Short mmCIF file of C-alpha atoms and ligand atoms in Angstrom, two decimals:
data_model
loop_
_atom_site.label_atom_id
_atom_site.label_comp_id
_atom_site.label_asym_id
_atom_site.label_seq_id
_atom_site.Cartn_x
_atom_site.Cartn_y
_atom_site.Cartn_z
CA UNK A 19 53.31 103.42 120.43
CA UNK A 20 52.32 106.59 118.75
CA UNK A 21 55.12 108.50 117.87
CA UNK A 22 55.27 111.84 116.94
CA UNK A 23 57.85 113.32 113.88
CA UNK A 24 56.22 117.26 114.54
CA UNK A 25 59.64 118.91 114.67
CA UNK A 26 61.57 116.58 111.81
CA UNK A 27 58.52 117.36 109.49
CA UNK A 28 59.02 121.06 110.29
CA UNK A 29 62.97 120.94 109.72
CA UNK A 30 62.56 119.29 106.54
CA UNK A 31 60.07 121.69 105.20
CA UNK A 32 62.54 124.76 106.30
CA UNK A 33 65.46 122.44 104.94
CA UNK A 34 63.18 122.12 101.07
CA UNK A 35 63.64 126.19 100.79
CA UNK A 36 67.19 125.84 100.95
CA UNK A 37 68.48 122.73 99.79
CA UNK A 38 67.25 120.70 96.50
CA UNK A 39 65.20 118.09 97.97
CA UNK A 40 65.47 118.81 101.34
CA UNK A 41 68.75 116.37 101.71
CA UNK A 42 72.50 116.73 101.35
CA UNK A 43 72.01 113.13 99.51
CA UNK A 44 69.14 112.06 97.66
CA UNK A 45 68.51 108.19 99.81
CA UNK A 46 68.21 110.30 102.73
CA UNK A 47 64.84 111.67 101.81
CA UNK A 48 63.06 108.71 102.19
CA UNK A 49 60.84 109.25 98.69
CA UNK A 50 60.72 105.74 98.11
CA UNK A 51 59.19 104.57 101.91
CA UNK A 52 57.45 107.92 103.06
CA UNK A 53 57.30 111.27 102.70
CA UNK A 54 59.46 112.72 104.70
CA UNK A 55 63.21 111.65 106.21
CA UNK A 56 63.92 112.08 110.25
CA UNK A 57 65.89 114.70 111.49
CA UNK A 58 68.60 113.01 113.80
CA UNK A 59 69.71 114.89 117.06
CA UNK A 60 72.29 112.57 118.15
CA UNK A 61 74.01 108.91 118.11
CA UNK A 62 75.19 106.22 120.68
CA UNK A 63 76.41 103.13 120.25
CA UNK A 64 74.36 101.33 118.28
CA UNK A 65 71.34 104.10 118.70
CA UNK A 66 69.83 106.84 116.81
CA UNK A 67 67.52 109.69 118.55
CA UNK A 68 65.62 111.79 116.51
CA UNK A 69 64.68 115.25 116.87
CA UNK A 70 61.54 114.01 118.58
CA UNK A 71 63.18 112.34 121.14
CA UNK A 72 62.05 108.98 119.08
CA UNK A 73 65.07 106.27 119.93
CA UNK A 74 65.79 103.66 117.30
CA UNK A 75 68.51 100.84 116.79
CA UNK A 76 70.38 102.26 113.80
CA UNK A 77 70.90 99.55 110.89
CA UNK A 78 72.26 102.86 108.36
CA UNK A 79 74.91 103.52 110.40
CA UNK A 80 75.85 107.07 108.42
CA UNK A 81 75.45 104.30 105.19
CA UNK A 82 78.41 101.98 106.34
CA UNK A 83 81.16 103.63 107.81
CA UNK A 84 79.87 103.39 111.40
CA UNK A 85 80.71 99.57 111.83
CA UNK A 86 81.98 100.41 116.11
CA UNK A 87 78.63 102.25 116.18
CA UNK A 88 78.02 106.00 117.18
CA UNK A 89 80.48 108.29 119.55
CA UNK A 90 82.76 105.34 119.90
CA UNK A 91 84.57 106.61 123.08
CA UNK A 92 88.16 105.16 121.18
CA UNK A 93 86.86 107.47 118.13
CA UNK A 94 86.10 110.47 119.81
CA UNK A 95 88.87 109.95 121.99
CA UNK A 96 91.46 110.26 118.38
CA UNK A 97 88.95 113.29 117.29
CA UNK A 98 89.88 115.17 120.45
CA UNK A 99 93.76 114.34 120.24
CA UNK A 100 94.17 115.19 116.97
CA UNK A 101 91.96 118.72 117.13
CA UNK A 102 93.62 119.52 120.65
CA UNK A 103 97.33 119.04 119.93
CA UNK A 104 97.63 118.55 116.05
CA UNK A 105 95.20 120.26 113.76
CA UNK A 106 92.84 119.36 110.98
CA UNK A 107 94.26 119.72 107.89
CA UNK A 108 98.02 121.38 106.65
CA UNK A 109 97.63 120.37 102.98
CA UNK A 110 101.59 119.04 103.75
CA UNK A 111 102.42 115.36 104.22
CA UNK A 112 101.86 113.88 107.66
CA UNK A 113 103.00 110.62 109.25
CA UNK A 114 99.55 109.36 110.07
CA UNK A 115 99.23 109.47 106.19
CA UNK A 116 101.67 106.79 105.73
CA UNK A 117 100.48 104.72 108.75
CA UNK A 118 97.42 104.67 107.18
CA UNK A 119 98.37 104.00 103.59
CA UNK A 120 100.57 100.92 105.54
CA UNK A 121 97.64 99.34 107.75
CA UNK A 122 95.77 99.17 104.21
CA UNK A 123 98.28 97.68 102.08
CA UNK A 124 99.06 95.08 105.21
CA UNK A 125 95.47 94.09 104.99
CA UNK A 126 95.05 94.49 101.34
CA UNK A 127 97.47 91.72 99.33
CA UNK A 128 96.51 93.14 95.88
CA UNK A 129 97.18 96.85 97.09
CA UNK A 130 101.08 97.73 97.29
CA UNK A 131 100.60 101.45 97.13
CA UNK A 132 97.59 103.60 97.83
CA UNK A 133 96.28 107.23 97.47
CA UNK A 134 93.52 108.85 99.87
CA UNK A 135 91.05 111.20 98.17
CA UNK A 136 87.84 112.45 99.75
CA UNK A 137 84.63 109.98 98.72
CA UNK A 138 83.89 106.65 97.20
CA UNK A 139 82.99 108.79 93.91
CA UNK A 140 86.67 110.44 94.06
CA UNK A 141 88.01 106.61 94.48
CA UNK A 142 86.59 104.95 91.84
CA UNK A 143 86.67 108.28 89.68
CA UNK A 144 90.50 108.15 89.83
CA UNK A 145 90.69 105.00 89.67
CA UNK A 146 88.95 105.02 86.54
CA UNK A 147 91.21 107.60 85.02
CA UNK A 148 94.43 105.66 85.68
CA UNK A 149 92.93 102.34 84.65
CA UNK A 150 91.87 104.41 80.79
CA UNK A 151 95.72 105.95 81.05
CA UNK A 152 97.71 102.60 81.67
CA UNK A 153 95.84 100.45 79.17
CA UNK A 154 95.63 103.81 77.00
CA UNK A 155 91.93 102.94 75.96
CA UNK A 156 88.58 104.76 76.62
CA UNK A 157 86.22 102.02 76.98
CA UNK A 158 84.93 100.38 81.00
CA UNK A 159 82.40 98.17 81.85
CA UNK A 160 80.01 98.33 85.06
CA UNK A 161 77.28 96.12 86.25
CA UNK A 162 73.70 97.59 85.80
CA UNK A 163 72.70 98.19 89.66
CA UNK A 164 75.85 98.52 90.99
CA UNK A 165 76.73 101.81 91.89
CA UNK A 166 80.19 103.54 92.44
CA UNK A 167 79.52 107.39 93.40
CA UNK A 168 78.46 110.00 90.84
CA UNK A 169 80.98 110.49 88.34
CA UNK A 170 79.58 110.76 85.15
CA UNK A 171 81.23 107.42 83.80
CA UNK A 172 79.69 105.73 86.21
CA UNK A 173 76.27 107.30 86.19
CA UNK A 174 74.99 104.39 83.94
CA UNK A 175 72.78 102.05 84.98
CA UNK A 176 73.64 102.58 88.25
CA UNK A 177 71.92 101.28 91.71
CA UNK A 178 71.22 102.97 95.08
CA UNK A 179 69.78 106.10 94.99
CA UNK A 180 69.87 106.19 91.17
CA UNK A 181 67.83 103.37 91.26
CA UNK A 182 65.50 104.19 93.92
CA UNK A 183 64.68 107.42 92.26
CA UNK A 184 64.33 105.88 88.80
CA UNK A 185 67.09 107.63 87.42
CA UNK A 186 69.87 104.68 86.78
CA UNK A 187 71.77 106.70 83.95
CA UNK A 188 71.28 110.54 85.16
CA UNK A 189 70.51 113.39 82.49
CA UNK A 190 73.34 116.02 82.02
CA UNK A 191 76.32 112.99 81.93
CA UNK A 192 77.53 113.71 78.17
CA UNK A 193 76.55 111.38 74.86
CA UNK A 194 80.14 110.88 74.69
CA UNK A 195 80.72 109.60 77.79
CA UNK A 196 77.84 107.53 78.51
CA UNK A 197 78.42 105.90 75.12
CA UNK A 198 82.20 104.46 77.10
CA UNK A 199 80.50 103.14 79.64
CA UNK A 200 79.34 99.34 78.84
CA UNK A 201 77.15 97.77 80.90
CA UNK A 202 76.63 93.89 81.46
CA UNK A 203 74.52 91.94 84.19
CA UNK A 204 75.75 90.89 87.52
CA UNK A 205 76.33 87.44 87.88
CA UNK A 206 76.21 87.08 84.07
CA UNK A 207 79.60 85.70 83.31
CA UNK A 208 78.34 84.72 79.56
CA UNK A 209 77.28 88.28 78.75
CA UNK A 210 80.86 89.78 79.86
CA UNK A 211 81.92 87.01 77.54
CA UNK A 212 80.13 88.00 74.74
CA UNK A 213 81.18 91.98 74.97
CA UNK A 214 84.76 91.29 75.57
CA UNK A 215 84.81 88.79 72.83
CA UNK A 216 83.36 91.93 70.56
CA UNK A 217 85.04 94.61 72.14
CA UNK A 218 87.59 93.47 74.47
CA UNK A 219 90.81 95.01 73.17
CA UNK A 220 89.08 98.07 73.90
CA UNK A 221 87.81 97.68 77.03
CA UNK A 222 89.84 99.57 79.79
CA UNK A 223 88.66 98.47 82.80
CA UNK A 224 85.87 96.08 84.64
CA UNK A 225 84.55 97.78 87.80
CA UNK A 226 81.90 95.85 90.40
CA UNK A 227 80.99 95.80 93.89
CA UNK A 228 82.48 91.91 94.39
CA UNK A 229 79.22 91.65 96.56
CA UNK A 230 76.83 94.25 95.67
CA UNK A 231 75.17 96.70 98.38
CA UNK A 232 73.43 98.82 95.83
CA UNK A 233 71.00 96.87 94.14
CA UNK A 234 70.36 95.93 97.72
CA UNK A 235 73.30 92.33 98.74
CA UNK A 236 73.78 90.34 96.02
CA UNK A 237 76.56 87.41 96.28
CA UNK A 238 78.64 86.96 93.44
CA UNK A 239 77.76 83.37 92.03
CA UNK A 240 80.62 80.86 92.07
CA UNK A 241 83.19 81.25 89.59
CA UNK A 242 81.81 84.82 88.59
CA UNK A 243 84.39 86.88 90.35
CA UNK A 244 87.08 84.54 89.21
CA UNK A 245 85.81 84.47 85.65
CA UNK A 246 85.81 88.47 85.33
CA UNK A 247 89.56 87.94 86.85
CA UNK A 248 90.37 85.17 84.17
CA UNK A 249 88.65 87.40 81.22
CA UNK A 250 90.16 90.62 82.22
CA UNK A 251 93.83 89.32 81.93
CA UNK A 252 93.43 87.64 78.70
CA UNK A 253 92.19 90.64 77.14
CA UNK A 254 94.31 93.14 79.61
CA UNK A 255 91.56 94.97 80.74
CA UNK A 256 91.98 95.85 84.84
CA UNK A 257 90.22 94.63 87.03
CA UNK A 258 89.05 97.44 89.27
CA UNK A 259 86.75 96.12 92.78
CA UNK A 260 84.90 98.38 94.23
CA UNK A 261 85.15 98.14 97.90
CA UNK A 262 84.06 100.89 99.44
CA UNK A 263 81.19 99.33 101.40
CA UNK A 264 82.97 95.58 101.83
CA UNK A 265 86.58 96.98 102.41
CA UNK A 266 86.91 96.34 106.59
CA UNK A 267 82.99 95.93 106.58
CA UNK A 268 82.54 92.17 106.04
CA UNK A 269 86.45 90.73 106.55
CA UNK A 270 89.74 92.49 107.40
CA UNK A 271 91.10 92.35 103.80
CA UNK A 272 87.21 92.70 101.99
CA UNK A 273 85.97 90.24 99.67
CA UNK A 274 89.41 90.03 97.56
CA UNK A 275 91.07 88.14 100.71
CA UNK A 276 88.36 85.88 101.28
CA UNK A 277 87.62 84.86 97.78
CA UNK A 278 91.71 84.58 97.25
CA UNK A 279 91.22 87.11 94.40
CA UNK A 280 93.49 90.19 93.56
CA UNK A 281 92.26 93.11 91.50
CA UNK A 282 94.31 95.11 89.50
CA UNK A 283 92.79 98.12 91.71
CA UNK A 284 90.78 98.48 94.51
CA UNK A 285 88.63 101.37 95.85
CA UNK A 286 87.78 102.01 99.40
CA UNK A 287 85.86 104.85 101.50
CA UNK A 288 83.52 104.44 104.26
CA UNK A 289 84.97 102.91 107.02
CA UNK A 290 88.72 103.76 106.59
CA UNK A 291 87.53 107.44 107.31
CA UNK A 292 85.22 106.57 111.08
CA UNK A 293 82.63 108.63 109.84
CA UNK A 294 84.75 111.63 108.52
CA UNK A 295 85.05 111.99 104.67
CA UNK A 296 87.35 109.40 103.14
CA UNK A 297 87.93 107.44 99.84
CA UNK A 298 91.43 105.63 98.59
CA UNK A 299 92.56 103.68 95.67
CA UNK A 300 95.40 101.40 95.50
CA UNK A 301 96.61 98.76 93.73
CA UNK A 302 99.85 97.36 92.18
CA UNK A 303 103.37 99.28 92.20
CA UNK A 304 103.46 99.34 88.60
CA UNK A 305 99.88 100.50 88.21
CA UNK A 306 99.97 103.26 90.84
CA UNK A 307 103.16 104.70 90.31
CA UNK A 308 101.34 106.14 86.93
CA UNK A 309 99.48 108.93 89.11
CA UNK A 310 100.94 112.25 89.61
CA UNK A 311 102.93 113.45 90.80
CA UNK A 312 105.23 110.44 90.22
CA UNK A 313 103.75 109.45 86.92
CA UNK A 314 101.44 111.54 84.77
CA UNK A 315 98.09 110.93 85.37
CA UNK A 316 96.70 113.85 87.61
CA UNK A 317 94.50 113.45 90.30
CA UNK A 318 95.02 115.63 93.31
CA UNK A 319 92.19 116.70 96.76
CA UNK A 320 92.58 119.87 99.34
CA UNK A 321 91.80 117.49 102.36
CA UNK A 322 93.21 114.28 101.27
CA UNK A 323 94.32 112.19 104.00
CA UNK A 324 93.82 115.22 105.96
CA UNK A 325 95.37 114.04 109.75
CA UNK A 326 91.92 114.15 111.15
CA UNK A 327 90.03 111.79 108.99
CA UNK A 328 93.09 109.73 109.65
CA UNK A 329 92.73 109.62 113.36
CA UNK A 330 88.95 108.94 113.21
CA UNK A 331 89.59 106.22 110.51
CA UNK A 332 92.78 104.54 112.21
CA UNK A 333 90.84 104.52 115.74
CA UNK A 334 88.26 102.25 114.20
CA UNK A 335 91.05 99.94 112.02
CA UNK A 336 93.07 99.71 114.77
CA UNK A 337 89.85 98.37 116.96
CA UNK A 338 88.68 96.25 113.88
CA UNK A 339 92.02 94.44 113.93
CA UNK A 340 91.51 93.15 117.27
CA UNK A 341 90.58 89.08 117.67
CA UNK A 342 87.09 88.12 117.10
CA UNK A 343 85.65 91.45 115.61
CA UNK A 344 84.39 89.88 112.52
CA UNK A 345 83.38 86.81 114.19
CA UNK A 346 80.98 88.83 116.53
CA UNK A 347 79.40 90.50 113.45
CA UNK A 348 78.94 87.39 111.64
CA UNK A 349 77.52 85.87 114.33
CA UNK A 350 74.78 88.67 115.10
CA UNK A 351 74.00 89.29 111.88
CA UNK A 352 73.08 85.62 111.06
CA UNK A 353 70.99 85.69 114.49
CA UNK A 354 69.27 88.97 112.44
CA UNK A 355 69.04 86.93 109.28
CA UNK A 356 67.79 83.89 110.43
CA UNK A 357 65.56 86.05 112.81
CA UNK A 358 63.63 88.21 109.73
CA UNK A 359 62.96 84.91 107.62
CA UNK A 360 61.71 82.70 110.60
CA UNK A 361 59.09 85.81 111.26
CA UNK A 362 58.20 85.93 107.44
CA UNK A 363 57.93 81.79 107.63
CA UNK A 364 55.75 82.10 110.71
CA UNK A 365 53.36 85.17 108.52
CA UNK A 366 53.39 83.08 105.39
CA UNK A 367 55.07 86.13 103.33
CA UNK A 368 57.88 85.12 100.98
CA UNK A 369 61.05 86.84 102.21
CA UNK A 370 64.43 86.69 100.94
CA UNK A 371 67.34 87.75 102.92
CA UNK A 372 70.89 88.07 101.30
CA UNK A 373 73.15 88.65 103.80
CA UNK A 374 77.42 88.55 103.53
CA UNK A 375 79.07 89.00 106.56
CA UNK A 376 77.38 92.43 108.41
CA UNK A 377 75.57 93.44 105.66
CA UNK A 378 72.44 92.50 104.59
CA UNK A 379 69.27 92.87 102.42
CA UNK A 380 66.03 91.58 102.93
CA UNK A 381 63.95 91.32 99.25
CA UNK A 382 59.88 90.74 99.46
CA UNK A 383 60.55 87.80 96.40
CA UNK A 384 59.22 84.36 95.90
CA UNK A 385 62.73 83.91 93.92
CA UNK A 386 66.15 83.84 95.67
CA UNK A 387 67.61 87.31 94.53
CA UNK A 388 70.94 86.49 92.46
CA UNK A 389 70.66 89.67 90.06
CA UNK A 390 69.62 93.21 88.89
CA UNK A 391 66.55 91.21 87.44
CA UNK A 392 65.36 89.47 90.68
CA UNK A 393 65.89 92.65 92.59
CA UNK A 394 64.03 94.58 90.90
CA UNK A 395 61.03 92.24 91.04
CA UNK A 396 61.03 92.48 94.47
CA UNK A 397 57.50 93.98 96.00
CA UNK A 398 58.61 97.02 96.67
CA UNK A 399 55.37 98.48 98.07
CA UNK A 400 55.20 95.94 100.28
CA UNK A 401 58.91 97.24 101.86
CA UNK A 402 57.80 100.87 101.70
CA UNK A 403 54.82 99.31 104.52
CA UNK A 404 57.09 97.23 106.10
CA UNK A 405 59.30 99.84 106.52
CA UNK A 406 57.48 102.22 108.07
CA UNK A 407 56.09 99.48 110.77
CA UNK A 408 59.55 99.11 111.63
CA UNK A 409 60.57 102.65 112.17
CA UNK A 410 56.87 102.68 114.50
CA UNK A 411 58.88 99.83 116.55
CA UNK A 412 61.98 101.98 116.64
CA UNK A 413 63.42 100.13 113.69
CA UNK A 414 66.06 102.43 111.51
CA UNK A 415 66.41 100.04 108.32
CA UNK A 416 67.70 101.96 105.48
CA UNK A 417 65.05 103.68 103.62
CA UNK A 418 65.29 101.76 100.33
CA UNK A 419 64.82 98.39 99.42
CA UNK A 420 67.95 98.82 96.80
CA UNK A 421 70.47 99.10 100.04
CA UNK A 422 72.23 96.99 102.39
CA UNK A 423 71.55 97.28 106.13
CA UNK A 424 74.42 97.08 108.28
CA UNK A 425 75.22 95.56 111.87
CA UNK A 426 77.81 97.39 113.98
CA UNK A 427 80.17 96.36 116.65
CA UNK A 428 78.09 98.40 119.06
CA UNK A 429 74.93 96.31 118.60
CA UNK A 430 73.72 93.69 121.34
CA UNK A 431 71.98 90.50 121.07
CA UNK A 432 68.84 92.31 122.69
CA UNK A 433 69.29 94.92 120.03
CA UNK A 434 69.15 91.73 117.64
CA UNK A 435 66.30 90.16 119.14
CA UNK A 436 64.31 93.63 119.36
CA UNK A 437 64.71 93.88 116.02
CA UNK A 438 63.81 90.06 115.26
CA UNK A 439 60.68 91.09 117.68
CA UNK A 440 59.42 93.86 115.63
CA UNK A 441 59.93 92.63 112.46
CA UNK A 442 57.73 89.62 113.36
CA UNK A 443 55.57 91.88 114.53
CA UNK A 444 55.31 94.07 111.29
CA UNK A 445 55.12 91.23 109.11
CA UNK A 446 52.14 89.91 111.29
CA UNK A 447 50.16 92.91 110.53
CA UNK A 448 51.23 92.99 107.00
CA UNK A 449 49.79 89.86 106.74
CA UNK A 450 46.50 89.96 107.51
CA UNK A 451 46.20 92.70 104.58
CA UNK A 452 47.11 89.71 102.01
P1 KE4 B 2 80.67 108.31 98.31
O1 KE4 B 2 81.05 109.21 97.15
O2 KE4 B 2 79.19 108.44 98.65
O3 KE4 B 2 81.57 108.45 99.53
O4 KE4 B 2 80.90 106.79 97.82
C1 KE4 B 2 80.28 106.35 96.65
C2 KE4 B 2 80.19 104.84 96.67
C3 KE4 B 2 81.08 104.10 95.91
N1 KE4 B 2 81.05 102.75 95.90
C4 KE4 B 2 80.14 102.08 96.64
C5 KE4 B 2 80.14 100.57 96.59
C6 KE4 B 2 79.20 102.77 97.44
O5 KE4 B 2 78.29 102.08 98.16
C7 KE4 B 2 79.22 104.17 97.46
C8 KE4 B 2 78.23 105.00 98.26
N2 KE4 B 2 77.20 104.26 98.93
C9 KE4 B 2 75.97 104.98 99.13
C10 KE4 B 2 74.95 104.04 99.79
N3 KE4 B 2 74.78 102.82 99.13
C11 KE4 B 2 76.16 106.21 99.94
C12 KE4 B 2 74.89 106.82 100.48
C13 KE4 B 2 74.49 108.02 99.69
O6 KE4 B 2 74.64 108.05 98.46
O7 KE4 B 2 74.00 108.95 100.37
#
């Protein structure tokens, strides 16, 4: 089974001279399950192949966006179009802009207009500005562990990489700014209370992850999603979800549609781009008609909606909206879930997997994992082994325990059961250490 990582261990080192960290992104590196990341050579389907040759069923998926897997032929197909007969970017409006902007307010009830920018961190950035600009006050609240890109706002308490490196609030955001950022717990309707009923009338916006990816899943509890709606109005504070991983990913509409809930704004990224840079934010006529240049409140990107992200993003919405997409990745990513826990069951190590539609997080925890609290409990050692027996098997799981993992239209039910294989596997061996 020995596998050999020779060449990705000599990239890396080359890549440390040049770039901080070795990594364009700081999950990539893998600090937190090894010491150093893979260098990939190319995707297919619902497979990575390293720079070693090593194969592996891909669970990362470029961090969510690839939900129809690698090189879908429908993707590449709309990448080829658009660079043979169109272009890549004019910095002028195009068509595909508004059939885009269209397919997302047809899925999206809450979202009447929309604006593309460039990232998740551009989304919720913006939509962060307009939310402080309509209600004219300074102040937002976040969940500790959730994480919404790297604006400074938002660099508070925040999850995913933050969190994995042990930096949650990041040094050079300004005193000033931190101090407008509150910060409650997720799934903690009573301490939302409690600030609003201090602070509300100063409180510009609420912003979450409905169901967290970032602290690794978390569900929202009953009534928690609808209570932050509730409280939000009766102070008029917006309610701003964060959907760049859920949006498309675990239902056609995100979490809003199937919890019946509409946010005042709503960020996307990820998926609506196929694996080209993305991010949007919509939300209500009244609210979005604020941002320049129709209203005042600036906000403006070189490449947004650029037509080729547009292609790559509308090939995969336009094969998401076909019948029984979401039922397929329910289905296999149940068979996953149900799969991990019956091997940790049959190894006698408490497991806990959190899974909402095709994403999924599995915590080492004797405790279900409902918070920030529980999941950072979670033996995180003991993923940092596990996760390294699974890339041995040809596992890719994400290389933190504070992410989701994500199945893809692309992956099989052998794909599944490999994976249900190896894990049982891993967890066999980790068991007779205990
Ligand atoms: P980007 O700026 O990375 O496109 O999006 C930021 C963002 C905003 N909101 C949510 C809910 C997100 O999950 C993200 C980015 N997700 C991380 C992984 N959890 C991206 C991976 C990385 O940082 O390299």
């Amino acid at each position: 089974m020995g596998r050999s990582y020779t060449r990705s261990q000599a990239l890396f080192k080359e890549a440390l001279e040049y770039i901080p960290g070795g990594v364009n992104s700081p999950v990539r590196a893998f600090r937190s399950v090894g010491d150093h990341p893979l260098f990939i050579d190319h995707g297919a389907g619902s497979r990575l192949v390293d720079v070693d040759g090593n194969e592996y069923i891909d669970y990362v998926g470029s961090w969510g966006p690839l939900i129809l897997g690698h090189r879908h032929p429908q993707v590449v197909a709309a990448l080829k179009k658009c660079v043979e007969e169109t272009g890549t970017s004019f910095g002028a409006p195009t068509e595909i802009e508004t059939e885009m902007a269209r397919i997302i307010t047809r899925a999206f009830p809450s979202i009447e207009m929309v604006r593309m920018v460039n990232s998740g961190t551009e989304a919720t950035m913006s939509a962060l500005r307009l939310a402080r600009a309509y209600t004219n006050r300074d102040k937002i609240l976040k969940f500790e562990g959730c994480y919404h890109g790297h604006s400074d706002s938002l660099l508070i308490k925040a999850g995913s990489g933050a969190l994995t490196l042990g930096v949650p609030s990041s040094p050079g955001v300004p005193k000033d700014i931190a101090g407008g950022t509150l910060t409650a717990s997720f799934n903690h309707l009573a301490g939302v209370e409690e600030i609003f009923s201090r602070m509300g009338e100063e409180i510009a916006a609420v912003i979450l992850e409905p169901v967290t990816g970032n602290m690794g899943v978390v569900l929202p509890a009953p009534g928690f999603l609808e209570g932050l709606a509730e409280l939000t109005a009766r102070y008029g504070a917006l309610l701003i979800f964060d959907e760049v991983m859920t949006g498309f990913r675990v239902a056609w509409g995100g979490v809003q549609t199937q919890k019946d809930i509409r946010p005042d704004l709503t960020c996307l990224g990820k998926i609506i781009g196929g694996g080209l840079p993305v991010g949007a934010y919509g939300g209500r006529r009244e609210i979005m008609e604020n941002i320049a240049p129709a209203g005042p409140v600036y906000q403006a990107g070189t490449l947004s909606g650029n037509p080729l992200a547009m292609s790559a993003g509308l090939a995969v919405l336009k094969e998401l909206e076909k019948p029984g997409c979401y039922e397929r990745l329910d289905q296999l990513t149940e068979i996953l879930a149900q799969g991990l826990k019956a091997g940790a069951q049959k190894a006698g190590i408490p497991l806990r997997v959190n899974r909402y539609g095709s994403m999924l997080t599995g915590f080492f925890a004797a405790q279900e994992v409902k918070d920030y609290k529980a999941a950072t409990s979670s033996d995180t050692l003991l993923f940092k082994e596990y996760f390294q027996l699974m890339l041995a098997r040809g596992i890719y799981l994400a290389p933190s325990q504070f992410e989701a993992v994500f199945v893809s239209l692309a992956h099989s039910k052998e794909d599944i059961a490999q994976t249900v294989e190896a894990s049982e596997q891993a967890l066999h061996q980790l068991a007779a250490r205990f």
